Short mmCIF file of C-alpha atoms in Angstrom, two decimals:
data_model
loop_
_atom_site.label_atom_id
_atom_site.label_comp_id
_atom_site.label_asym_id
_atom_site.label_seq_id
_atom_site.Cartn_x
_atom_site.Cartn_y
_atom_site.Cartn_z
CA MET A 1 208.78 5.56 -77.83
CA ILE A 2 205.94 4.81 -75.41
CA HIS A 3 204.01 1.67 -76.18
CA SER A 4 200.30 1.31 -75.52
CA ASP A 5 201.07 -0.99 -72.58
CA GLY A 6 202.82 1.87 -70.76
CA PHE A 7 206.36 0.62 -71.29
CA ARG A 8 209.17 2.41 -73.06
CA ALA A 9 212.16 0.49 -74.39
CA LEU A 10 215.49 1.89 -73.22
CA GLY A 11 218.63 2.16 -75.34
CA ARG A 12 221.96 0.73 -74.24
CA GLU A 13 223.47 4.04 -73.08
CA GLU A 14 220.38 4.92 -71.05
CA CYS A 15 220.39 1.44 -69.50
CA LEU A 16 224.04 1.83 -68.45
CA ARG A 17 223.37 5.30 -67.06
CA LEU A 18 220.51 3.93 -64.93
CA LEU A 19 222.58 0.96 -63.73
CA GLY A 20 225.15 3.43 -62.45
CA LYS A 21 222.55 4.92 -60.11
CA VAL A 22 221.69 1.84 -58.04
CA PRO A 23 223.92 -0.21 -55.72
CA VAL A 24 222.10 -3.56 -55.74
CA GLY A 25 220.99 -5.95 -58.46
CA ARG A 26 220.37 -9.67 -58.93
CA VAL A 27 222.48 -12.31 -60.62
CA VAL A 28 220.44 -14.99 -62.41
CA TYR A 29 222.31 -18.24 -62.95
CA THR A 30 221.97 -22.02 -62.86
CA ARG A 31 222.73 -23.86 -59.63
CA HIS A 32 222.43 -27.65 -59.49
CA ALA A 33 220.52 -27.56 -62.81
CA LEU A 34 217.91 -25.17 -61.36
CA PRO A 35 217.44 -21.43 -61.81
CA ALA A 36 218.87 -19.33 -58.98
CA VAL A 37 218.71 -15.62 -58.22
CA LEU A 38 221.00 -13.86 -55.78
CA PRO A 39 220.91 -10.19 -54.78
CA VAL A 40 224.36 -8.57 -54.85
CA ASN A 41 225.91 -5.16 -54.58
CA PHE A 42 227.85 -4.15 -57.67
CA THR A 43 229.53 -1.41 -59.62
CA LEU A 44 229.43 -0.64 -63.30
CA ASP A 45 232.87 -0.60 -64.90
CA PRO A 46 233.70 2.06 -67.53
CA ASP A 47 233.50 -0.59 -70.29
CA GLY A 48 229.86 -1.30 -69.37
CA SER A 49 230.47 -4.57 -67.56
CA VAL A 50 228.95 -5.34 -64.18
CA VAL A 51 231.48 -6.10 -61.43
CA LEU A 52 230.71 -7.77 -58.13
CA CYS A 53 232.84 -9.03 -55.26
CA ALA A 54 232.38 -12.47 -53.71
CA SER A 55 234.21 -15.06 -51.68
CA ALA A 56 236.48 -17.21 -53.85
CA ASP A 57 234.94 -20.40 -52.46
CA SER A 58 231.30 -19.28 -52.72
CA ASP A 59 228.63 -21.26 -54.55
CA LEU A 60 228.04 -18.20 -56.73
CA VAL A 61 231.63 -18.00 -57.99
CA ARG A 62 231.80 -21.74 -58.67
CA ALA A 63 228.49 -21.64 -60.55
CA VAL A 64 229.06 -18.57 -62.73
CA ASP A 65 232.75 -18.53 -63.68
CA GLY A 66 232.93 -18.91 -67.45
CA VAL A 67 229.21 -19.21 -68.14
CA VAL A 68 226.54 -16.86 -69.46
CA VAL A 69 224.39 -15.29 -66.77
CA ALA A 70 221.83 -12.53 -66.52
CA PHE A 71 222.08 -9.56 -64.20
CA GLU A 72 219.06 -7.41 -63.40
CA ALA A 73 218.71 -4.15 -61.52
CA ASP A 74 215.76 -1.84 -61.20
CA ASP A 75 214.19 1.12 -59.49
CA VAL A 76 210.46 0.76 -58.93
CA ARG A 77 208.16 3.38 -57.46
CA ALA A 78 205.11 1.30 -56.58
CA GLY A 79 203.00 4.26 -55.43
CA ARG A 80 203.41 5.90 -58.81
CA ARG A 81 203.29 2.63 -60.75
CA SER A 82 206.47 3.62 -62.48
CA GLY A 83 210.12 2.65 -62.64
CA TRP A 84 212.68 0.91 -64.79
CA SER A 85 214.38 -2.44 -65.15
CA VAL A 86 217.64 -3.24 -66.91
CA VAL A 87 219.00 -6.70 -67.77
CA VAL A 88 222.63 -7.38 -68.72
CA THR A 89 223.26 -10.78 -70.28
CA GLY A 90 226.83 -11.91 -70.75
CA ARG A 91 229.63 -14.24 -69.76
CA ALA A 92 230.70 -14.07 -66.11
CA GLU A 93 234.39 -14.49 -65.37
CA VAL A 94 236.49 -14.27 -62.25
CA VAL A 95 239.05 -11.50 -62.70
CA SER A 96 242.39 -13.30 -62.74
CA ASP A 97 244.72 -10.58 -64.02
CA PRO A 98 246.68 -9.25 -61.00
CA ALA A 99 246.76 -5.65 -62.29
CA GLU A 100 243.03 -5.67 -62.96
CA HIS A 101 242.37 -7.18 -59.52
CA GLU A 102 244.44 -4.40 -57.92
CA ARG A 103 242.54 -1.75 -59.88
CA LEU A 104 239.22 -3.22 -58.75
CA LEU A 105 240.39 -3.24 -55.14
CA ARG A 106 240.59 0.56 -55.50
CA THR A 107 237.62 1.27 -57.76
CA GLY A 108 235.37 -1.78 -57.74
CA PRO A 109 232.65 -2.79 -55.35
CA GLY A 110 233.31 -3.82 -51.81
CA SER A 111 231.19 -6.59 -50.42
CA TRP A 112 228.49 -5.72 -47.93
CA MET A 113 229.35 -9.01 -46.21
CA PRO A 114 232.68 -10.01 -44.66
CA LEU A 115 234.61 -12.13 -47.16
CA ARG A 116 237.61 -14.43 -47.04
CA ASP A 117 239.71 -14.56 -50.19
CA ALA A 118 237.58 -12.04 -52.06
CA VAL A 119 237.52 -12.19 -55.85
CA PHE A 120 235.90 -9.96 -58.42
CA VAL A 121 233.46 -11.34 -60.96
CA ARG A 122 232.93 -9.44 -64.20
CA ILE A 123 229.75 -9.89 -66.20
CA GLY A 124 230.35 -8.73 -69.75
CA GLY A 125 227.73 -6.43 -71.20
CA GLY A 126 227.15 -8.44 -74.36
CA MET A 127 223.44 -7.74 -74.36
CA VAL A 128 221.92 -4.84 -72.42
CA THR A 129 218.17 -4.28 -72.50
CA GLY A 130 215.78 -2.23 -70.43
CA ARG A 131 212.26 -0.99 -70.07
CA GLU A 132 210.68 1.90 -68.28
CA LEU A 133 207.17 1.78 -66.90
CA THR A 134 205.74 5.21 -67.55
CA GLY A 135 203.25 5.42 -64.69
CA ILE A 136 199.91 4.71 -66.31
CA GLY A 137 197.16 5.05 -63.75
CA GLY A 138 195.20 2.06 -62.57
CA SER A 139 192.46 1.17 -60.21
#
């Protein structure tokens, strides 16, 4: 359904399909009692969770392990005034199961940065929402 403001709400399956098309998103979390946003590369796991790879001793891993975070990815076409945005809200957890870690070494995201003691962080897809801007003309 297209709303009068030019946005269309996206269903969960469409949101997950769109997330699978982009390599970079942003993790929104709390750092030192303040909001923080960090761009990261990621993959979407078959269960709908977002998986990223980070250094085990990074500020990000220490701040997000075991807490609820938001993850946002989008594709915006400014010239057309159109695009989409998807937000996944869920608990972030460092993958500790050895078999799962091995699987993610093969199928999960690599880091675009060199890492020491890399770990995978999974953000559960508890709540997945999205909107599409339909390209209404402007000035």
